[in-house]
XYZ file of C-alpha atoms in Angstrom:
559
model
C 37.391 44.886 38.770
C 34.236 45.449 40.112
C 31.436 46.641 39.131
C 30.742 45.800 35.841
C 31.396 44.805 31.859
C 33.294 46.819 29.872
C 35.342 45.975 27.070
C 37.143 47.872 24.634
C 35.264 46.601 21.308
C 36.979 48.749 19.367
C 40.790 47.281 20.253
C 39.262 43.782 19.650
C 38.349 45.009 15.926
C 41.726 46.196 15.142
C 43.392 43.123 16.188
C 41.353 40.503 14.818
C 39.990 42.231 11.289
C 36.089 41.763 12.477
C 33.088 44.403 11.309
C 32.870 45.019 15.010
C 33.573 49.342 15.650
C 31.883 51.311 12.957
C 33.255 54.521 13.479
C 35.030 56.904 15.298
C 31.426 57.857 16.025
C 30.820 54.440 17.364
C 30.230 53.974 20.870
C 30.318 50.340 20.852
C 31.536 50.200 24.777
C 29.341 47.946 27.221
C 28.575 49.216 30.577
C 30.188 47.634 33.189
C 27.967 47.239 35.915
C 26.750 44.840 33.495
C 29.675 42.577 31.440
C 32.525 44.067 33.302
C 33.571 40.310 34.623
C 32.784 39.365 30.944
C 36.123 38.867 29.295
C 37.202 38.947 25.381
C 35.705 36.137 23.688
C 37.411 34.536 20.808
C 34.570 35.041 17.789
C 34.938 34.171 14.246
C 32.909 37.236 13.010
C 33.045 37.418 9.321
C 35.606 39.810 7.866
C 34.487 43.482 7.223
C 32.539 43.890 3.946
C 31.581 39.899 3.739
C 28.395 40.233 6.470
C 26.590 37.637 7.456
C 25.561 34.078 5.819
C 22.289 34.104 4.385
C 20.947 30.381 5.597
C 17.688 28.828 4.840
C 15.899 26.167 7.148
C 12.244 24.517 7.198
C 9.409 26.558 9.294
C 9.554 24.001 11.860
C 13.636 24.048 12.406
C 13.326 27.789 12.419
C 10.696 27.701 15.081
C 12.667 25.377 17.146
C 16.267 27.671 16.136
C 14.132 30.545 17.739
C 13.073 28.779 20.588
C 16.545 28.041 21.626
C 17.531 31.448 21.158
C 15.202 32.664 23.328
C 15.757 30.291 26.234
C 19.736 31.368 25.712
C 18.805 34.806 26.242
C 16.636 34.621 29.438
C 19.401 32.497 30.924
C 21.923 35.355 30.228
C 19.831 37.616 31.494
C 19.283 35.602 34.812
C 23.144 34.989 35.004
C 23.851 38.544 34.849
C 23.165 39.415 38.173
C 25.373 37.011 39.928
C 28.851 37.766 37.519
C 30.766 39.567 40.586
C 34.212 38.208 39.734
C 36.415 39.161 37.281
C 37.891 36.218 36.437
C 34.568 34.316 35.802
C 34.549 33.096 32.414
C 31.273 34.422 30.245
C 27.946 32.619 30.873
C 28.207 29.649 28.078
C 24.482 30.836 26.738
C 26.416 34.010 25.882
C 29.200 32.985 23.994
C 26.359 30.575 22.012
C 24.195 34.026 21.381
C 27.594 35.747 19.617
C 27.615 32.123 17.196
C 24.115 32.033 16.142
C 24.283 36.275 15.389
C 27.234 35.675 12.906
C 24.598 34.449 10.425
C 22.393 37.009 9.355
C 19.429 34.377 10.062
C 20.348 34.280 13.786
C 21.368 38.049 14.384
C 17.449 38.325 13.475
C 16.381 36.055 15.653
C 18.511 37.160 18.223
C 16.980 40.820 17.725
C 14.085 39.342 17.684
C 13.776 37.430 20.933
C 15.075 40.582 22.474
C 12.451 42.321 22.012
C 9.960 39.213 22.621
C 11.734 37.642 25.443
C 13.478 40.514 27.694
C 10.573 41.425 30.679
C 9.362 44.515 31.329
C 10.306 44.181 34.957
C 13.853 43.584 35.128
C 15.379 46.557 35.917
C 18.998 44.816 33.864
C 16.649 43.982 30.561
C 17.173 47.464 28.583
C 21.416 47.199 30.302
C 21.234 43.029 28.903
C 19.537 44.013 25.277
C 22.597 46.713 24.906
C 25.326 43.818 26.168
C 24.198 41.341 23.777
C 23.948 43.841 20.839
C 26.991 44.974 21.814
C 28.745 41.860 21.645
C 26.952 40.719 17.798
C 28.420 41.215 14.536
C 27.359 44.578 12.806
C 24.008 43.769 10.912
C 24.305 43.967 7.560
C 22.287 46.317 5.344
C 20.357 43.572 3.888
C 19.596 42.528 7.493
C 18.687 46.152 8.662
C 16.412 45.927 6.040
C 14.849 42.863 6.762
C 14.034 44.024 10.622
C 12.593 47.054 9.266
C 10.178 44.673 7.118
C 10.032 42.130 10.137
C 8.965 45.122 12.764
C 6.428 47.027 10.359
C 6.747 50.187 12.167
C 4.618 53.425 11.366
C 3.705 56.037 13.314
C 0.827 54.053 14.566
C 3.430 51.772 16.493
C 5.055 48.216 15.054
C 3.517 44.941 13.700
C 0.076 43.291 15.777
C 3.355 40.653 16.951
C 5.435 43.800 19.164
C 2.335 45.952 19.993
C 3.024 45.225 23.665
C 4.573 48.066 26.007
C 7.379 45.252 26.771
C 7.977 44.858 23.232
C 7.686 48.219 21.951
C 10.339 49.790 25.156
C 12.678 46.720 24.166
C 12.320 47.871 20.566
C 13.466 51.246 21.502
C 16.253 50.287 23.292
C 17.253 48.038 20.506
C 17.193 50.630 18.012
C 18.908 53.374 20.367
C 21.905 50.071 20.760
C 22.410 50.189 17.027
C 22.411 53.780 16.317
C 25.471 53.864 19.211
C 26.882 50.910 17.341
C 26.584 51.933 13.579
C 26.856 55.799 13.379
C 27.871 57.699 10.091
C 25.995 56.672 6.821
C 24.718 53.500 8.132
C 22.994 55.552 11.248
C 21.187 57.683 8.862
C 19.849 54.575 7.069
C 18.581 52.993 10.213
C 16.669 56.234 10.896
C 13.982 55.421 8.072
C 11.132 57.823 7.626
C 8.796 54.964 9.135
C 11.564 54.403 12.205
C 11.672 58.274 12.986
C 7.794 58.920 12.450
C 7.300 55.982 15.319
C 9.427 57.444 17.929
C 8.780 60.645 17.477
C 4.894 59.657 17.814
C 6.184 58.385 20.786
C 6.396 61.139 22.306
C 2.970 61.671 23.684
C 1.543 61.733 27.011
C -0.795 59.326 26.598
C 1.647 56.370 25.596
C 3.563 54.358 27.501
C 5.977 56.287 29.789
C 8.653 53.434 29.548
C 8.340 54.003 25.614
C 8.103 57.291 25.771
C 11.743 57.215 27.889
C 13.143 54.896 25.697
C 12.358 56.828 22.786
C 13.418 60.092 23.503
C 17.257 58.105 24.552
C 16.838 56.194 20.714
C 16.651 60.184 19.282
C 19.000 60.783 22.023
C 21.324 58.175 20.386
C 20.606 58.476 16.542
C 21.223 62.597 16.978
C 25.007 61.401 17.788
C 25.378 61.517 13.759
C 24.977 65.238 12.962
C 22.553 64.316 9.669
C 20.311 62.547 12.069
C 20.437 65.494 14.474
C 18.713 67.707 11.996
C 16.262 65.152 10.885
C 15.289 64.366 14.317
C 15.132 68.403 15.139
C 13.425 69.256 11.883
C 10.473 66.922 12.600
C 10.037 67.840 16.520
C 10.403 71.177 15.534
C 7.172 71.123 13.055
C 4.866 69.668 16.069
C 3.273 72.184 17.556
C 3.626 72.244 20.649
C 6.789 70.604 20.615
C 6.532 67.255 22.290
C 9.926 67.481 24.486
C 8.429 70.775 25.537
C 5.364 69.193 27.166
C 7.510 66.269 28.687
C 10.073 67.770 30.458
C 7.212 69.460 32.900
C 7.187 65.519 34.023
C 10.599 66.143 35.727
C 10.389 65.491 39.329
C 6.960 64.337 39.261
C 5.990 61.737 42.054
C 5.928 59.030 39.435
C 9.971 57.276 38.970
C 9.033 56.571 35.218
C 7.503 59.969 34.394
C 10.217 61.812 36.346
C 12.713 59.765 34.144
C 11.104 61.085 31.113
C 11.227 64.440 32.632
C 14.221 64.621 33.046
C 15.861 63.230 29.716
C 13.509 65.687 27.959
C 14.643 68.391 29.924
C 18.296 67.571 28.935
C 17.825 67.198 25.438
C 16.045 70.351 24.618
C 19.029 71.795 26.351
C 22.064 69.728 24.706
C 20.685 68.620 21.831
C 17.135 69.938 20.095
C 16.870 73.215 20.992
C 12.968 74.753 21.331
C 12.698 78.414 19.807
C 11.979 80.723 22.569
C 12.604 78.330 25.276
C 15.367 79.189 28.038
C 18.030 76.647 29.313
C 17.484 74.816 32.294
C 20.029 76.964 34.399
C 18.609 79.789 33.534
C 15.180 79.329 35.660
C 16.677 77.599 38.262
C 16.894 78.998 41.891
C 20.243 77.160 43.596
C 20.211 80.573 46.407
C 19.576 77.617 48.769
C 22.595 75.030 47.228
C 25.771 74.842 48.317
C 26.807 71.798 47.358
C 25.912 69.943 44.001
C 27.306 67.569 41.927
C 30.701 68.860 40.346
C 30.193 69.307 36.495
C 34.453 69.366 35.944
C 34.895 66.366 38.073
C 33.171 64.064 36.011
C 33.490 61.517 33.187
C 32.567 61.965 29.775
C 29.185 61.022 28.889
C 26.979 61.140 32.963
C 24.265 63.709 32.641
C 24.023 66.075 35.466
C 20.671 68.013 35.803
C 20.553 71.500 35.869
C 20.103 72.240 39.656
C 23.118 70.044 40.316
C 21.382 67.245 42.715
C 20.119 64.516 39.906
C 21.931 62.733 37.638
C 21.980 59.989 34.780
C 23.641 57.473 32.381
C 22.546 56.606 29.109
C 25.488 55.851 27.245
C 26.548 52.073 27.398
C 30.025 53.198 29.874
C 30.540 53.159 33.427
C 29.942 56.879 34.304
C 31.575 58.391 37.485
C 30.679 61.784 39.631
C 32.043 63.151 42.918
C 30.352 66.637 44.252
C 32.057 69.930 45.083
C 32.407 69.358 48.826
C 35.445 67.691 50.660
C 35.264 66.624 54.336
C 38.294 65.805 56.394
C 37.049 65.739 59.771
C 34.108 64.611 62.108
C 30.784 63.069 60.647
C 28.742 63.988 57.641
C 25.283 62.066 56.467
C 23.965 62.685 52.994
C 21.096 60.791 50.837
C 20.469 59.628 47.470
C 16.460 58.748 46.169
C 16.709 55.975 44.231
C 14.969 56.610 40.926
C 15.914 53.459 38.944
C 16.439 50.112 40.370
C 19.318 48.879 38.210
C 23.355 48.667 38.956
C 24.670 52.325 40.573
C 27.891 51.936 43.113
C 27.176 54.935 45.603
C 29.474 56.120 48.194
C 32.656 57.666 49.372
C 35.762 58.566 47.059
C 39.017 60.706 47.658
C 40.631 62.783 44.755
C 43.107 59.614 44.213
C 39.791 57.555 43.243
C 40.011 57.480 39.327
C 37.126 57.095 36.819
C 37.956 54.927 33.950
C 34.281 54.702 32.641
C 35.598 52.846 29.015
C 37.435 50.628 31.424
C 34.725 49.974 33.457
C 36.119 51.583 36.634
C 34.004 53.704 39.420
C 33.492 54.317 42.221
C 34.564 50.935 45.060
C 36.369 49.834 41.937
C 40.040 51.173 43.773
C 41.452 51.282 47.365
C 40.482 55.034 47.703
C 36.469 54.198 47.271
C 33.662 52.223 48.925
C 30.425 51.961 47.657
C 26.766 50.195 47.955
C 25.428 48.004 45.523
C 21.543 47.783 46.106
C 20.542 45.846 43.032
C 23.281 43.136 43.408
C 23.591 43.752 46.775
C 26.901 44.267 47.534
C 29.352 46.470 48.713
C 32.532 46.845 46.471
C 35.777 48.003 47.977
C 39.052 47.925 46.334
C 37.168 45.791 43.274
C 36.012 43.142 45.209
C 32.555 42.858 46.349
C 31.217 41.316 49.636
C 27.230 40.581 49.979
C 24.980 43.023 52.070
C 21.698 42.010 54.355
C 19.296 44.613 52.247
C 16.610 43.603 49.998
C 17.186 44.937 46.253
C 16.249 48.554 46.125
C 13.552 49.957 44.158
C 12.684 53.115 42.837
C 11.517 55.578 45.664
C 14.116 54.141 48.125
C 16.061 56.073 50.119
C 20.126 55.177 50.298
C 21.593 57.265 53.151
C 25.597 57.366 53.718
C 26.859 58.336 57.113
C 31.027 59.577 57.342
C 32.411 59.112 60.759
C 36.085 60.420 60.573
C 36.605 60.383 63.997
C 35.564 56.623 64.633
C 36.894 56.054 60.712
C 33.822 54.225 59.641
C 30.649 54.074 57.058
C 27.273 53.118 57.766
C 24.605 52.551 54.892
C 21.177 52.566 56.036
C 18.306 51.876 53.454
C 15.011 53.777 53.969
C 16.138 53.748 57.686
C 17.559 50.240 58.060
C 21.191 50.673 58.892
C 24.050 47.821 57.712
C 26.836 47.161 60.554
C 30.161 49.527 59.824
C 32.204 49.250 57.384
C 36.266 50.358 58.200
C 38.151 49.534 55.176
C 38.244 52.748 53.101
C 40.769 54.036 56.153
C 43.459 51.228 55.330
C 44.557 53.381 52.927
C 43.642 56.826 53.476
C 42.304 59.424 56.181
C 41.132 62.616 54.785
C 39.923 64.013 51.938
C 36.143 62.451 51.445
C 33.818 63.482 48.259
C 30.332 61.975 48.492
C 30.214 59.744 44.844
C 28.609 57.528 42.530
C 29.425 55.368 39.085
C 26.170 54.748 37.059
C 25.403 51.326 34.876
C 23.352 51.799 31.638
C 19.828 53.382 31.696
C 20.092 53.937 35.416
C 19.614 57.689 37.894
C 19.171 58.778 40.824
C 19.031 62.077 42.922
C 21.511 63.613 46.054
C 20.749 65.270 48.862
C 23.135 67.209 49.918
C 21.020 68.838 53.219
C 19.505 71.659 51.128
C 16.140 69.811 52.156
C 15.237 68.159 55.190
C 16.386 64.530 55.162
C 13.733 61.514 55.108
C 15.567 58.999 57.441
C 18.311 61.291 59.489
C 20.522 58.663 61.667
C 19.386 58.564 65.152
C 21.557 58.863 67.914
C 24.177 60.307 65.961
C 25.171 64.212 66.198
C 26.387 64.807 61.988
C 26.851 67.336 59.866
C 24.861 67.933 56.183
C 27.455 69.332 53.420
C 24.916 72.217 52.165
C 25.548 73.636 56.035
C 28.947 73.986 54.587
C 30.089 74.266 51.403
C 30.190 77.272 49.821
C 30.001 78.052 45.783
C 30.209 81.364 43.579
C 27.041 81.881 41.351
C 28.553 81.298 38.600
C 30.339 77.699 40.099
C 26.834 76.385 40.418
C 25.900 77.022 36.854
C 25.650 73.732 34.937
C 26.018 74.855 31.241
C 24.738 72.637 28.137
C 27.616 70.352 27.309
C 28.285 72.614 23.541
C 27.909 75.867 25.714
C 30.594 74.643 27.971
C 32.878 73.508 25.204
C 32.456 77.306 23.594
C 33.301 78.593 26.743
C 36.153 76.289 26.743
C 37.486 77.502 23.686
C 37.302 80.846 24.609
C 39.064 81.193 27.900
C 42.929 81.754 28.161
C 44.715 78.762 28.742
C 48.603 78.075 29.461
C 50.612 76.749 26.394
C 51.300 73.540 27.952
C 47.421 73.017 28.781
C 45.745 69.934 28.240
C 43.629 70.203 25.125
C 40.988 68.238 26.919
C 40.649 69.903 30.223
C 42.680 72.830 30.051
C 43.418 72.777 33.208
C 46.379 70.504 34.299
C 49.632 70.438 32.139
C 50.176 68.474 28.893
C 52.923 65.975 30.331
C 51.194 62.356 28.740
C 52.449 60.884 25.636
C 50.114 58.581 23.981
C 51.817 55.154 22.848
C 52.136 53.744 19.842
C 50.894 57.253 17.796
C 52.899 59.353 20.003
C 50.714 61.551 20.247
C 50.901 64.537 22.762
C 48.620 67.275 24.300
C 46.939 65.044 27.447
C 47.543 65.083 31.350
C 47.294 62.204 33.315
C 43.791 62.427 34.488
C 42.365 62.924 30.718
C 44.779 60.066 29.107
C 43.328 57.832 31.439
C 40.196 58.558 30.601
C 40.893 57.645 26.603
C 40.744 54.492 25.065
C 41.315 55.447 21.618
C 43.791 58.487 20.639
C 41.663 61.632 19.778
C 43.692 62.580 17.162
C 44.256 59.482 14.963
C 41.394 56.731 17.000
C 44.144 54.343 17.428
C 44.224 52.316 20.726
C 46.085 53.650 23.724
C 48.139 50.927 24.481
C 50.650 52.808 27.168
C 50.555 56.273 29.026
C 53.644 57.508 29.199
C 54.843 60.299 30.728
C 57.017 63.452 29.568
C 58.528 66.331 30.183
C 55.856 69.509 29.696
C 58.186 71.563 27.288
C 58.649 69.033 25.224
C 57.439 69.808 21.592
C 54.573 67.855 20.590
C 55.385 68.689 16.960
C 58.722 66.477 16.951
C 56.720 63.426 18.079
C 53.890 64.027 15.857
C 56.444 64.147 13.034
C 57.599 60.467 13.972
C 54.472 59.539 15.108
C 53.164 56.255 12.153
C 50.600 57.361 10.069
């Protein structure tokens, strides 16, 4: 499977009686591009409700206990990079990392060397602090407490030990981790006055920018439980101006880091913490000149599409597929991406039989009906296996362009110019039908180009065709609504009986084994790792006649 690490935590808690999925809240998934060739390790987490062992040590065997932690995690993180196949075992300094965090002694010092240890230039450190979080015991209360003691935040930033920018982004991200993984109750009490005072100071133009991204996603994160939501919104809302306000004019500005910023500050005052008197997004954009955008109802569940329908992003800790509006079937089409963070993306080509599976781990080059480009492994994936390209690693500000010739039935990559020989194999299986795509790791973005702006490195030689030339979309088809807005909208169109509850689009024929629970097409039941009606794990898809009454399977259906 290949792109990255994903796991379903939350199966692996039912099964073996471990404190591991808090909630069905909790989005204690790992993103792919990132642990996907990581598979289950056997852990003897403490039961739910015991928590960790409190152990005590000399100063010296704790100094030399945090030493080895630390050298554990920088060989993960180097190690990373190079887990391509799927039926790799897990680095050995991993499965060590899980031991030592099932005492509450180590699951500090594993937090801690996180934040210590974990560079500021690896574009995989915020994806690798999220995987190894991921993969620890819930902390205890006892042990939140104890990092909020050990971190001494205030609104005039942490302790003199994290004052760096490294540490202070890597504290973010660590914070942002465990609001995903706690949620409910234990959320709110992770969200301290002291905690929420320092990110929300954060929030300045004159800090950091990689804190300042980091800790807009952390409110981003915590706002997923609805009492944090109105903390979070009370206190922005009593700044004057409001901070998010004056960041998301950084969207699309020249620098990667500040456009970042931009644009998750944009998104959240438009999903999340609404500014009084401010309009959405789509409102003041002018798309008379797009044609062709990113398509908002072919996506998976948690990729953030901007509002003009050309950038997008993934924060959440899945695998997070998009394809655009446009389908080509014939002759030869050339679009480009700007790369805007230099982690794990898979961008490319994908037909309509390409599924996203982004709890699974599954995206785009992960199936036979898919190819895409790797630039920070450097690879190209195909059918879930990966072969090694000739490009350096990209960096933000590159330019990936991806040329479509149907006639010669072949791809060419080119990288701020610098073309890679053809590849043919996408055409073993299928002809026609071509979306441009992309699957997005952790923390990572980047923005298309459709043609509705003249292209930086246009192939040479080669007559092609740009999609905005030819697509064609209704005003109110390009309108990218706020994620609640569209769900209202949702709720308030007519739909067919036998409508999927999810979509409401194709029909309800998917039964949901063991619950037996009903009301999902294929597409969407794919999509699900846990039953949204009861949160117990899907285990089979099966599939059933549409008139078939959900009530008398609900009625067997175990409680």
């Amino acid at each position: 499977m290949g792109a990255c690490i994903c796991k379903n935590k939350a199966n692996q808690c039912h099964a073996d009686g471990h404190a591991h999925g808090a909630s069905s809240n909790s989005q204690s998934r790992t993103g792919r591009a990132e642990a996907q060739t990581i598979p289950h390790v056997n852990r003897s987490h403490q039961p739910s409700g015991q928590g960790h062992r409190r152990v005590t040590g000399s100063s010296s065997s704790r100094r030399e206990s945090q030493r080895n932690v630390d050298s554990l995690v920088l060989e993960t993180l180097s190690l990373i990079r190079t887990l391509v196949d799927n039926e790799q075992e897990p680095p050995q300094a991993m499965v060590q990392l899980q031991k030592v965090a099932e005492k509450e002694t180590g699951w500090l010092e594993v937090v801690r060397s996180l934040i210590l240890s974990i560079p500021l230039d690896n574009p995989l450190g915020p994806a690798v602090i999220t995987l190894l979080l991921d993969e620890c015991p819930l902390p205890t209360k006892e042990a939140i407490s104890e990092l909020h003691r050990n971190l001494g935040l205030s609104c005039r930033g942490p302790c003199d030990e994290y004052k760096s920018v490294c540490c202070q982004r890597n504290i973010c991200v660590m914070v942002g981790c465990l609001a995903e993984k706690l949620a409910g109750p234990n959320s709110v009490s992770l969200l301290s006055k002291e905690l929420l005072g320092y990110l929300v100071h954060n929030l300045d133009k004159s800090c950091a920018e990689v804190v300042v991204l980091h800790s807009i996603v952390a409110l981003e994160k915590f706002s997923q439980t609805s009492e944090n939501k109105v903390t979070i919104n009370k206190s922005l809302q009593s700044k004057e101006p409001n901070p998010l306000v004056v960041l998301e004019e950084w969207w699309k500005d020249p620098s990667q880091l500040r456009w970042e910023v931009g644009f998750c500050a944009r998104w959240c005052l438009d999903n999340l913490f609404l500014a009084e008197g401010r309009t959405y997004s789509y409102e003041n954009e002018d798309l008379s000149a797009i044609n062709v955008m990113l398509n908002s109802n072919d996506v998976s569940e948690y990729l953030k599409i901007s509002a003009d329908g050309l950038e997008a992003r993934c924060d959440a800790s899945s695998f997070e597929s998009v394809r655009c509006t446009f389908q080509v079937d014939r002759g030869v089409w050339y679009y480009e991406v700007t790369i805007i963070t230099a982690g794990v993306m898979q961008i490319g080509w994908a037909t309509k039989n390409s599924h996203f599976l982004n709890h699974e781990g599954y995206g785009i080059g992960d199936d036979e009906f898919s190819l895409a480009y790797d630039g920070c492994r450097q690879l190209i994936w195909y059918h879930a296996e990966s072969k090694p390209h000739l490009h350096p690693c990209w960096k933000p500000g590159d330019t990936l362009g991806l040329l479509l010739d149907l006639d010669k039935q072949q791809l060419v990559f080119s990288l701020n110019g610098d073309c890679l020989p053809p590849f043919h194999q996408l055409f073993t299986y299928t002809r026609s039908g071509f979306f441009a795509a992309a699957s997005f790791m952790s923390y990572q973005q980047c923005a298309f180009n459709f043609g509705s702006k003249p292209f930086k490195f246009p192939p040479k030689d080669v007559e092609f065709k740009s999609f905005n030339d030819h697509g064609n979309l209704t005003a109110e088809e390009k309108i990218i609504l706020p994620r609640y807005k569209k769900l209202d909208f949702i709720k308030n169109i007519l739909v067919k009986e036998d409508s999927c509850t999810l979509c409401f689009d194709n029909p309800a024929n998917i039964v949901l084994l063991p619950c037996q629970h009903m009301g999902f097409c294929q597409k969407c039941a794919l999509q699900l790792e846990t039953c949204p009606i009861c949160r117990k794990h899907i285990k089979e898809r099966k599939q059933v006649p549409v008139d078939l009454e959900c009530s008398n399977l609900e009625d067997e259906a175990p409680s």
